[in-house]
Amino acid sequence: MRRTILPKEERVCQFYKLSIRKEGDVFPCCLGKGQAKLGNIFDEDIFEKIETTNITCECEMYKTRDITPSDKMDLQRLHLMFSHECQAKCICCHQHKDKMEREEEHLERVLLFIEKYRPKYITVLGGEVLIQPKALDWVENIKNKYPDIAFDTVTNLCVGENTIKRVANIFSEITVSILGFSPNTYKKIMGLDFDTTMKNFDYLQNNTNVKMRPKYLAMPTNIYDLPLFFEWALNQKSEKIYLHNVNEFPECCNLEHFLWQRIFSHVENDMKKILQDYKEHIISQNKHFISFHALLANMLKIDN
């Protein structure tokens, strides 16, 4: 089914969602456009800025409007970016794995946001949050203090058993990024152990209430593994499946070259067979069950 373009909802975006970067800069959403910066968590008047500043910003879904006297803060989601520390060695990653400056002070300031606005959902991102002790302890403490807040994260999930058991008690939803779906490809691209990630995914899916969202990040070196991942994901109890890419295709490949045309043709045949085989299962899910990146959908000739 082709995407239907709907009119953008006009709203005071920062009254519903806030995004805090690892440097402490505050934005009304995760896009973090410069002109929409509201301030920094260390500003003494940051809450006043959030509640009184009119900004100009828009995305695919929303367009900001000026604040009126009747508008009230109703923070639905707080989007937090922590340190870039990560144990993976993904060949496509541009982050420098640097630690967060003033980490303890940063977390203390963010706590003030949570206590003041009581968001319903909190997304925490790194780096890899699950290997950052201070950040994970902080999240666990917040969850214990405010059990009604639903936490989610994006992770490679390649961590030890003790961490996975903690994760099951903290997060309501986990998106697992996967770059390759065979042990050798996964190891070469991510520098991690494929079997550990699969074991952890299986544990969380079958022994906890965590909603699992597998996410495949396709690139030139792993495109042949995409059908393997897709069929596996359809056989899980996944809430959502992401079929995305990491933007390397148009940057480093001439997609009009006959070689890439043939490669995508092979993958297209496999993907369309899977879509046909699992048609009833896919139709039975909600319309957002599969998120298919436009570039992949176009190259594989699959209506998105």
Tab-separated table of N, CA and C in Angstrom, residues 41-195:
chain	number	residue	atom	x	y	z
A	41	ILE	N	19.981	22.355	29.450
A	41	ILE	CA	19.486	21.920	30.760
A	41	ILE	C	20.164	22.644	31.913
A	42	PHE	N	21.349	23.216	31.668
A	42	PHE	CA	22.062	23.927	32.729
A	42	PHE	C	21.674	25.405	32.800
A	43	ASP	N	20.819	25.862	31.886
A	43	ASP	CA	20.300	27.229	31.978
A	43	ASP	C	19.376	27.333	33.192
A	44	GLU	N	19.554	28.369	33.991
A	44	GLU	CA	18.724	28.526	35.181
A	44	GLU	C	17.258	28.753	34.830
A	45	ASP	N	17.001	29.339	33.663
A	45	ASP	CA	15.621	29.636	33.262
A	45	ASP	C	15.105	28.678	32.189
A	46	ILE	N	15.648	27.465	32.121
A	46	ILE	CA	15.289	26.542	31.038
A	46	ILE	C	13.800	26.205	31.027
A	47	PHE	N	13.179	26.055	32.184
A	47	PHE	CA	11.760	25.706	32.204
A	47	PHE	C	10.900	26.861	31.690
A	48	GLU	N	11.300	28.076	32.023
A	48	GLU	CA	10.592	29.239	31.508
A	48	GLU	C	10.725	29.318	29.990
A	49	LYS	N	11.932	29.023	29.485
A	49	LYS	CA	12.145	29.045	28.040
A	49	LYS	C	11.258	28.017	27.344
A	50	ILE	N	11.181	26.815	27.908
A	50	ILE	CA	10.359	25.754	27.318
A	50	ILE	C	8.897	26.175	27.249
A	51	GLU	N	8.412	26.838	28.289
A	51	GLU	CA	6.990	27.129	28.417
A	51	GLU	C	6.567	28.446	27.781
A	52	THR	N	7.544	29.262	27.331
A	52	THR	CA	7.173	30.570	26.773
A	52	THR	C	7.757	30.858	25.398
A	53	THR	N	8.701	30.035	24.920
A	53	THR	CA	9.371	30.327	23.655
A	53	THR	C	8.574	29.837	22.454
A	54	ASN	N	8.329	30.721	21.506
A	54	ASN	CA	7.723	30.335	20.232
A	54	ASN	C	8.838	29.995	19.246
A	55	ILE	N	8.720	28.860	18.613
A	55	ILE	CA	9.736	28.407	17.666
A	55	ILE	C	9.099	28.138	16.307
A	56	THR	N	9.951	28.043	15.300
A	56	THR	CA	9.499	27.707	13.948
A	56	THR	C	10.156	26.394	13.547
A	57	CYS	N	9.346	25.361	13.379
A	57	CYS	CA	9.885	24.043	13.044
A	57	CYS	C	8.758	23.172	12.506
A	58	GLU	N	9.095	22.249	11.632
A	58	GLU	CA	8.103	21.290	11.166
A	58	GLU	C	8.785	20.013	10.696
A	59	CYS	N	8.042	18.927	10.738
A	59	CYS	CA	8.521	17.625	10.276
A	59	CYS	C	7.437	17.009	9.403
A	60	GLU	N	7.520	15.710	9.163
A	60	GLU	CA	6.535	15.063	8.299
A	60	GLU	C	5.137	15.068	8.911
A	61	MET	N	5.067	15.113	10.248
A	61	MET	CA	3.774	14.976	10.920
A	61	MET	C	3.251	16.272	11.536
A	62	TYR	N	4.176	17.124	12.037
A	62	TYR	CA	3.746	18.281	12.818
A	62	TYR	C	4.358	19.591	12.317
A	63	LYS	N	3.657	20.685	12.641
A	63	LYS	CA	4.147	22.028	12.376
A	63	LYS	C	3.868	22.858	13.622
A	64	THR	N	4.912	23.547	14.114
A	64	THR	CA	4.726	24.300	15.339
A	64	THR	C	3.868	25.545	15.101
A	65	ARG	N	3.195	25.964	16.153
A	65	ARG	CA	2.448	27.225	16.148
A	65	ARG	C	2.790	27.970	17.435
A	66	ASP	N	2.384	29.233	17.495
A	66	ASP	CA	2.669	30.035	18.680
A	66	ASP	C	1.848	29.576	19.880
A	67	ILE	N	2.394	29.819	21.054
A	67	ILE	CA	1.744	29.451	22.308
A	67	ILE	C	0.585	30.412	22.590
A	68	THR	N	-0.536	29.863	23.054
A	68	THR	CA	-1.681	30.673	23.465
A	68	THR	C	-1.919	30.462	24.961
A	69	PRO	N	-2.663	31.345	25.629
A	69	PRO	CA	-2.907	31.199	27.069
A	69	PRO	C	-3.575	29.879	27.453
A	70	SER	N	-4.292	29.266	26.524
A	70	SER	CA	-4.999	28.016	26.845
A	70	SER	C	-4.118	26.775	26.731
A	71	ASP	N	-2.908	26.921	26.164
A	71	ASP	CA	-2.021	25.769	25.995
A	71	ASP	C	-1.373	25.387	27.329
A	72	LYS	N	-1.346	24.098	27.605
A	72	LYS	CA	-0.756	23.581	28.837
A	72	LYS	C	0.248	22.478	28.513
A	73	MET	N	1.288	22.387	29.330
A	73	MET	CA	2.259	21.313	29.175
A	73	MET	C	1.588	19.963	29.392
A	74	ASP	N	1.789	19.068	28.470
A	74	ASP	CA	1.279	17.697	28.589
A	74	ASP	C	2.328	16.776	27.967
A	75	LEU	N	3.490	16.694	28.597
A	75	LEU	CA	4.638	16.005	28.013
A	75	LEU	C	4.366	14.509	27.889
A	76	GLN	N	4.271	14.057	26.636
A	76	GLN	CA	4.035	12.646	26.363
A	76	GLN	C	5.343	11.861	26.310
A	77	ARG	N	6.368	12.464	25.696
A	77	ARG	CA	7.632	11.726	25.521
A	77	ARG	C	8.842	12.617	25.778
A	78	LEU	N	9.803	12.057	26.499
A	78	LEU	CA	11.097	12.695	26.718
A	78	LEU	C	12.147	11.829	26.033
A	79	HIS	N	12.894	12.431	25.121
A	79	HIS	CA	13.872	11.721	24.296
A	79	HIS	C	15.262	12.104	24.796
A	80	LEU	N	16.000	11.147	25.377
A	80	LEU	CA	17.289	11.436	26.002
A	80	LEU	C	18.430	10.769	25.249
A	81	MET	N	19.460	11.533	24.987
A	81	MET	CA	20.667	10.980	24.378
A	81	MET	C	21.802	11.055	25.395
A	82	PHE	N	22.352	9.887	25.727
A	82	PHE	CA	23.418	9.809	26.706
A	82	PHE	C	24.780	9.759	26.004
A	83	SER	N	25.753	9.204	26.676
A	83	SER	CA	27.103	9.090	26.131
A	83	SER	C	27.116	8.280	24.839
A	84	HIS	N	28.114	8.526	23.987
A	84	HIS	CA	28.289	7.754	22.759
A	84	HIS	C	29.088	6.471	22.985
A	85	GLU	N	29.387	6.147	24.236
A	85	GLU	CA	30.128	4.916	24.531
A	85	GLU	C	29.380	3.700	23.984
A	86	CYS	N	30.122	2.805	23.342
A	86	CYS	CA	29.504	1.618	22.741
A	86	CYS	C	30.564	0.540	22.572
A	87	GLN	N	30.166	-0.708	22.794
A	87	GLN	CA	31.117	-1.822	22.649
A	87	GLN	C	31.195	-2.341	21.218
A	88	ALA	N	30.255	-1.913	20.361
A	88	ALA	CA	30.267	-2.365	18.971
A	88	ALA	C	31.318	-1.596	18.165
A	89	LYS	N	31.663	-2.148	17.019
A	89	LYS	CA	32.630	-1.503	16.128
A	89	LYS	C	32.054	-1.456	14.713
A	90	CYS	N	30.836	-0.923	14.617
A	90	CYS	CA	30.134	-0.903	13.339
A	90	CYS	C	30.913	-0.073	12.312
A	91	ILE	N	31.126	-0.653	11.145
A	91	ILE	CA	31.945	0.019	10.129
A	91	ILE	C	31.270	1.263	9.574
A	92	CYS	N	29.959	1.401	9.788
A	92	CYS	CA	29.228	2.542	9.244
A	92	CYS	C	29.023	3.658	10.261
A	93	CYS	N	29.495	3.466	11.491
A	93	CYS	CA	29.208	4.411	12.572
A	93	CYS	C	30.157	5.609	12.521
A	94	HIS	N	29.565	6.813	12.625
A	94	HIS	CA	30.348	8.045	12.588
A	94	HIS	C	30.600	8.616	13.983
A	95	GLN	N	30.032	7.989	15.010
A	95	GLN	CA	30.230	8.494	16.366
A	95	GLN	C	31.650	8.181	16.839
A	96	HIS	N	32.140	8.991	17.770
A	96	HIS	CA	33.508	8.839	18.269
A	96	HIS	C	33.571	8.105	19.601
A	97	LYS	N	32.421	7.590	20.061
A	97	LYS	CA	32.336	6.815	21.301
A	97	LYS	C	32.844	7.606	22.509
A	98	ASP	N	32.717	8.924	22.448
A	98	ASP	CA	33.172	9.759	23.544
A	98	ASP	C	32.191	9.720	24.709
A	99	LYS	N	32.736	9.891	25.915
A	99	LYS	CA	31.905	9.880	27.106
A	99	LYS	C	31.193	11.216	27.265
A	100	MET	N	30.158	11.212	28.070
A	100	MET	CA	29.404	12.428	28.335
A	100	MET	C	30.153	13.276	29.359
A	101	GLU	N	30.332	14.545	29.058
A	101	GLU	CA	30.935	15.448	30.031
A	101	GLU	C	29.926	15.763	31.135
A	102	ARG	N	30.428	15.901	32.357
A	102	ARG	CA	29.585	16.228	33.515
A	102	ARG	C	28.394	15.275	33.613
A	103	GLU	N	28.675	13.971	33.476
A	103	GLU	CA	27.592	12.989	33.395
A	103	GLU	C	26.678	13.025	34.617
A	104	GLU	N	27.252	13.029	35.816
A	104	GLU	CA	26.421	13.001	37.016
A	104	GLU	C	25.561	14.266	37.126
A	105	GLU	N	26.162	15.418	36.829
A	105	GLU	CA	25.404	16.666	36.860
A	105	GLU	C	24.306	16.659	35.799
A	106	HIS	N	24.641	16.123	34.636
A	106	HIS	CA	23.676	16.032	33.539
A	106	HIS	C	22.462	15.214	33.969
A	107	LEU	N	22.707	14.061	34.542
A	107	LEU	CA	21.613	13.190	34.946
A	107	LEU	C	20.778	13.819	36.062
A	108	GLU	N	21.429	14.547	36.946
A	108	GLU	CA	20.698	15.233	38.013
A	108	GLU	C	19.770	16.300	37.435
A	109	ARG	N	20.237	17.013	36.429
A	109	ARG	CA	19.413	18.049	35.811
A	109	ARG	C	18.236	17.441	35.045
A	110	VAL	N	18.494	16.334	34.361
A	110	VAL	CA	17.410	15.672	33.624
A	110	VAL	C	16.337	15.166	34.592
A	111	LEU	N	16.761	14.740	35.767
A	111	LEU	CA	15.806	14.280	36.773
A	111	LEU	C	14.807	15.386	37.122
A	112	LEU	N	15.272	16.632	37.129
A	112	LEU	CA	14.375	17.752	37.404
A	112	LEU	C	13.279	17.853	36.346
A	113	PHE	N	13.636	17.569	35.089
A	113	PHE	CA	12.652	17.582	34.003
A	113	PHE	C	11.583	16.520	34.250
A	114	ILE	N	12.029	15.344	34.654
A	114	ILE	CA	11.092	14.232	34.880
A	114	ILE	C	10.169	14.538	36.056
A	115	GLU	N	10.727	15.085	37.132
A	115	GLU	CA	9.917	15.381	38.308
A	115	GLU	C	8.926	16.511	38.043
A	116	LYS	N	9.306	17.449	37.185
A	116	LYS	CA	8.414	18.577	36.895
A	116	LYS	C	7.317	18.223	35.902
A	117	TYR	N	7.676	17.485	34.842
A	117	TYR	CA	6.729	17.258	33.745
A	117	TYR	C	6.131	15.856	33.701
A	118	ARG	N	6.707	14.908	34.416
A	118	ARG	CA	6.194	13.528	34.492
A	118	ARG	C	5.801	12.976	33.112
A	119	PRO	N	6.750	12.802	32.201
A	119	PRO	CA	6.415	12.269	30.869
A	119	PRO	C	5.881	10.843	30.967
A	120	LYS	N	5.029	10.484	30.013
A	120	LYS	CA	4.483	9.127	29.993
A	120	LYS	C	5.489	8.126	29.434
A	121	TYR	N	6.309	8.602	28.484
A	121	TYR	CA	7.290	7.729	27.829
A	121	TYR	C	8.656	8.401	27.824
A	122	ILE	N	9.701	7.608	28.048
A	122	ILE	CA	11.063	8.115	27.975
A	122	ILE	C	11.890	7.197	27.083
A	123	THR	N	12.479	7.768	26.042
A	123	THR	CA	13.388	7.041	25.157
A	123	THR	C	14.815	7.383	25.559
A	124	VAL	N	15.639	6.357	25.790
A	124	VAL	CA	17.042	6.594	26.140
A	124	VAL	C	17.936	5.975	25.072
A	125	LEU	N	18.889	6.775	24.577
A	125	LEU	CA	19.763	6.338	23.500
A	125	LEU	C	21.216	6.659	23.824
A	126	GLY	N	22.144	5.949	23.133
A	126	GLY	CA	23.565	6.224	23.264
A	126	GLY	C	24.114	6.658	21.918
A	127	GLY	N	25.260	6.102	21.546
A	127	GLY	CA	25.943	4.965	22.078
A	127	GLY	C	25.077	3.760	22.402
A	128	GLU	N	25.615	2.979	23.301
A	128	GLU	CA	24.936	1.774	23.774
A	128	GLU	C	24.686	1.936	25.268
A	129	VAL	N	23.440	2.273	25.606
A	129	VAL	CA	23.075	2.563	26.995
A	129	VAL	C	23.299	1.363	27.903
A	130	LEU	N	23.126	0.157	27.380
A	130	LEU	CA	23.206	-1.041	28.226
A	130	LEU	C	24.608	-1.332	28.732
A	131	ILE	N	25.633	-0.678	28.184
A	131	ILE	CA	26.999	-0.901	28.684
A	131	ILE	C	27.517	0.342	29.417
A	132	GLN	N	26.618	1.278	29.705
A	132	GLN	CA	26.996	2.485	30.433
A	132	GLN	C	26.452	2.389	31.864
A	133	PRO	N	27.292	2.016	32.836
A	133	PRO	CA	26.821	1.730	34.204
A	133	PRO	C	26.044	2.863	34.860
A	134	LYS	N	26.556	4.088	34.814
A	134	LYS	CA	25.882	5.202	35.487
A	134	LYS	C	24.532	5.481	34.850
A	135	ALA	N	24.493	5.469	33.524
A	135	ALA	CA	23.241	5.747	32.827
A	135	ALA	C	22.201	4.666	33.112
A	136	LEU	N	22.622	3.411	33.061
A	136	LEU	CA	21.677	2.314	33.290
A	136	LEU	C	21.180	2.318	34.730
A	137	ASP	N	22.071	2.588	35.691
A	137	ASP	CA	21.646	2.696	37.094
A	137	ASP	C	20.632	3.821	37.258
A	138	TRP	N	20.889	4.941	36.593
A	138	TRP	CA	19.992	6.098	36.689
A	138	TRP	C	18.610	5.750	36.143
A	139	VAL	N	18.578	5.111	34.974
A	139	VAL	CA	17.301	4.719	34.378
A	139	VAL	C	16.554	3.755	35.300
A	140	GLU	N	17.278	2.793	35.862
A	140	GLU	CA	16.658	1.815	36.759
A	140	GLU	C	16.075	2.498	37.995
A	141	ASN	N	16.785	3.476	38.534
A	141	ASN	CA	16.288	4.201	39.708
A	141	ASN	C	15.033	4.997	39.377
A	142	ILE	N	15.024	5.639	38.203
A	142	ILE	CA	13.830	6.389	37.787
A	142	ILE	C	12.640	5.442	37.627
A	143	LYS	N	12.878	4.298	37.029
A	143	LYS	CA	11.802	3.320	36.827
A	143	LYS	C	11.250	2.847	38.168
A	144	ASN	N	12.124	2.628	39.122
A	144	ASN	CA	11.671	2.190	40.445
A	144	ASN	C	10.865	3.283	41.147
A	145	LYS	N	11.270	4.538	40.953
A	145	LYS	CA	10.588	5.656	41.605
A	145	LYS	C	9.273	5.988	40.910
A	146	TYR	N	9.274	5.889	39.577
A	146	TYR	CA	8.068	6.210	38.797
A	146	TYR	C	7.718	5.018	37.901
A	147	PRO	N	7.152	3.969	38.470
A	147	PRO	CA	6.898	2.740	37.690
A	147	PRO	C	5.922	2.908	36.539
A	148	ASP	N	5.133	3.990	36.541
A	148	ASP	CA	4.172	4.191	35.455
A	148	ASP	C	4.824	4.736	34.186
A	149	ILE	N	6.043	5.251	34.290
A	149	ILE	CA	6.736	5.739	33.104
A	149	ILE	C	7.222	4.550	32.289
A	150	ALA	N	6.943	4.561	30.991
A	150	ALA	CA	7.378	3.470	30.096
A	150	ALA	C	8.686	3.875	29.415
A	151	PHE	N	9.728	3.082	29.613
A	151	PHE	CA	11.026	3.346	29.004
A	151	PHE	C	11.215	2.487	27.753
A	152	ASP	N	11.875	3.063	26.740
A	152	ASP	CA	12.259	2.278	25.574
A	152	ASP	C	13.661	2.693	25.152
A	153	THR	N	14.319	1.836	24.376
A	153	THR	CA	15.670	2.129	23.916
A	153	THR	C	15.934	1.426	22.595
A	154	VAL	N	17.007	1.840	21.936
A	154	VAL	CA	17.525	1.165	20.748
A	154	VAL	C	18.892	0.622	21.121
A	155	THR	N	19.138	-0.658	20.845
A	155	THR	CA	20.329	-1.319	21.347
A	155	THR	C	20.819	-2.387	20.370
A	156	ASN	N	22.102	-2.764	20.510
A	156	ASN	CA	22.572	-3.938	19.761
A	156	ASN	C	22.296	-5.222	20.540
A	157	LEU	N	21.960	-5.118	21.810
A	157	LEU	CA	21.539	-6.217	22.682
A	157	LEU	C	22.629	-7.268	22.914
A	158	CYS	N	23.857	-6.964	22.563
A	158	CYS	CA	24.940	-7.939	22.730
A	158	CYS	C	25.634	-7.690	24.064
A	159	VAL	N	24.950	-8.088	25.148
A	159	VAL	CA	25.451	-7.873	26.501
A	159	VAL	C	25.286	-9.159	27.313
A	160	GLY	N	25.770	-9.122	28.549
A	160	GLY	CA	25.750	-10.312	29.387
A	160	GLY	C	24.396	-10.642	29.990
A	161	GLU	N	24.301	-11.827	30.539
A	161	GLU	CA	23.036	-12.345	31.079
A	161	GLU	C	22.489	-11.477	32.207
A	162	ASN	N	23.342	-11.025	33.108
A	162	ASN	CA	22.883	-10.202	34.235
A	162	ASN	C	22.262	-8.894	33.754
A	163	THR	N	22.873	-8.300	32.741
A	163	THR	CA	22.335	-7.053	32.194
A	163	THR	C	20.975	-7.286	31.553
A	164	ILE	N	20.841	-8.375	30.831
A	164	ILE	CA	19.568	-8.680	30.165
A	164	ILE	C	18.450	-8.845	31.188
A	165	LYS	N	18.733	-9.461	32.314
A	165	LYS	CA	17.700	-9.627	33.340
A	165	LYS	C	17.301	-8.288	33.946
A	166	ARG	N	18.270	-7.377	34.078
A	166	ARG	CA	17.935	-6.024	34.548
A	166	ARG	C	17.071	-5.305	33.519
A	167	VAL	N	17.452	-5.437	32.271
A	167	VAL	CA	16.744	-4.775	31.168
A	167	VAL	C	15.266	-5.158	31.149
A	168	ALA	N	14.996	-6.421	31.441
A	168	ALA	CA	13.619	-6.915	31.410
A	168	ALA	C	12.726	-6.210	32.419
A	169	ASN	N	13.332	-5.680	33.481
A	169	ASN	CA	12.558	-5.002	34.526
A	169	ASN	C	12.506	-3.492	34.344
A	170	ILE	N	13.242	-2.991	33.363
A	170	ILE	CA	13.314	-1.544	33.149
A	170	ILE	C	12.514	-1.102	31.936
A	171	PHE	N	12.718	-1.788	30.813
A	171	PHE	CA	12.184	-1.305	29.533
A	171	PHE	C	10.878	-1.992	29.148
A	172	SER	N	9.975	-1.200	28.592
A	172	SER	CA	8.713	-1.733	28.077
A	172	SER	C	8.847	-2.122	26.616
A	173	GLU	N	9.773	-1.467	25.914
A	173	GLU	CA	9.935	-1.688	24.478
A	173	GLU	C	11.411	-1.556	24.099
A	174	ILE	N	11.894	-2.484	23.280
A	174	ILE	CA	13.295	-2.464	22.860
A	174	ILE	C	13.382	-2.674	21.354
A	175	THR	N	14.086	-1.758	20.685
A	175	THR	CA	14.393	-1.913	19.267
A	175	THR	C	15.817	-2.420	19.146
A	176	VAL	N	16.000	-3.516	18.418
A	176	VAL	CA	17.314	-4.153	18.298
A	176	VAL	C	17.869	-3.919	16.898
A	177	SER	N	18.969	-3.168	16.816
A	177	SER	CA	19.603	-2.875	15.526
A	177	SER	C	20.496	-4.032	15.106
A	178	ILE	N	20.294	-4.497	13.872
A	178	ILE	CA	21.027	-5.654	13.357
A	178	ILE	C	21.593	-5.322	11.980
A	179	LEU	N	22.910	-5.489	11.827
A	179	LEU	CA	23.585	-5.191	10.554
A	179	LEU	C	24.236	-6.471	10.044
A	180	GLY	N	23.434	-7.320	9.470
A	180	GLY	CA	23.926	-8.619	9.011
A	180	GLY	C	23.216	-9.728	9.751
A	181	PHE	N	22.887	-10.817	9.022
A	181	PHE	CA	22.125	-11.880	9.676
A	181	PHE	C	22.760	-13.254	9.510
A	182	SER	N	24.077	-13.268	9.469
A	182	SER	CA	24.847	-14.509	9.567
A	182	SER	C	26.017	-14.190	10.485
A	183	PRO	N	26.507	-15.159	11.248
A	183	PRO	CA	27.553	-14.869	12.239
A	183	PRO	C	28.765	-14.138	11.673
A	184	ASN	N	29.221	-14.532	10.490
A	184	ASN	CA	30.416	-13.911	9.941
A	184	ASN	C	30.149	-12.465	9.514
A	185	THR	N	29.044	-12.243	8.789
A	185	THR	CA	28.710	-10.887	8.353
A	185	THR	C	28.497	-9.970	9.554
A	186	TYR	N	27.778	-10.457	10.536
A	186	TYR	CA	27.481	-9.683	11.748
A	186	TYR	C	28.775	-9.299	12.475
A	187	LYS	N	29.678	-10.262	12.582
A	187	LYS	CA	30.956	-10.024	13.267
A	187	LYS	C	31.805	-9.009	12.504
A	188	LYS	N	31.865	-9.151	11.183
A	188	LYS	CA	32.697	-8.260	10.384
A	188	LYS	C	32.165	-6.824	10.409
A	189	ILE	N	30.838	-6.660	10.369
A	189	ILE	CA	30.256	-5.321	10.301
A	189	ILE	C	30.135	-4.671	11.669
A	190	MET	N	29.734	-5.444	12.683
A	190	MET	CA	29.459	-4.867	13.993
A	190	MET	C	30.524	-5.156	15.039
A	191	GLY	N	31.360	-6.170	14.786
A	191	GLY	CA	32.374	-6.535	15.770
A	191	GLY	C	31.797	-7.222	16.991
A	192	LEU	N	30.619	-7.816	16.848
A	192	LEU	CA	29.932	-8.445	17.976
A	192	LEU	C	29.609	-9.901	17.678
A	193	ASP	N	29.111	-10.592	18.705
A	193	ASP	CA	28.795	-12.013	18.577
A	193	ASP	C	27.308	-12.193	18.252
A	194	PHE	N	27.025	-12.740	17.096
A	194	PHE	CA	25.654	-12.911	16.611
A	194	PHE	C	24.839	-13.810	17.541
A	195	ASP	N	25.432	-14.914	17.993
A	195	ASP	CA	24.696	-15.865	18.830
A	195	ASP	C	24.262	-15.246	20.154
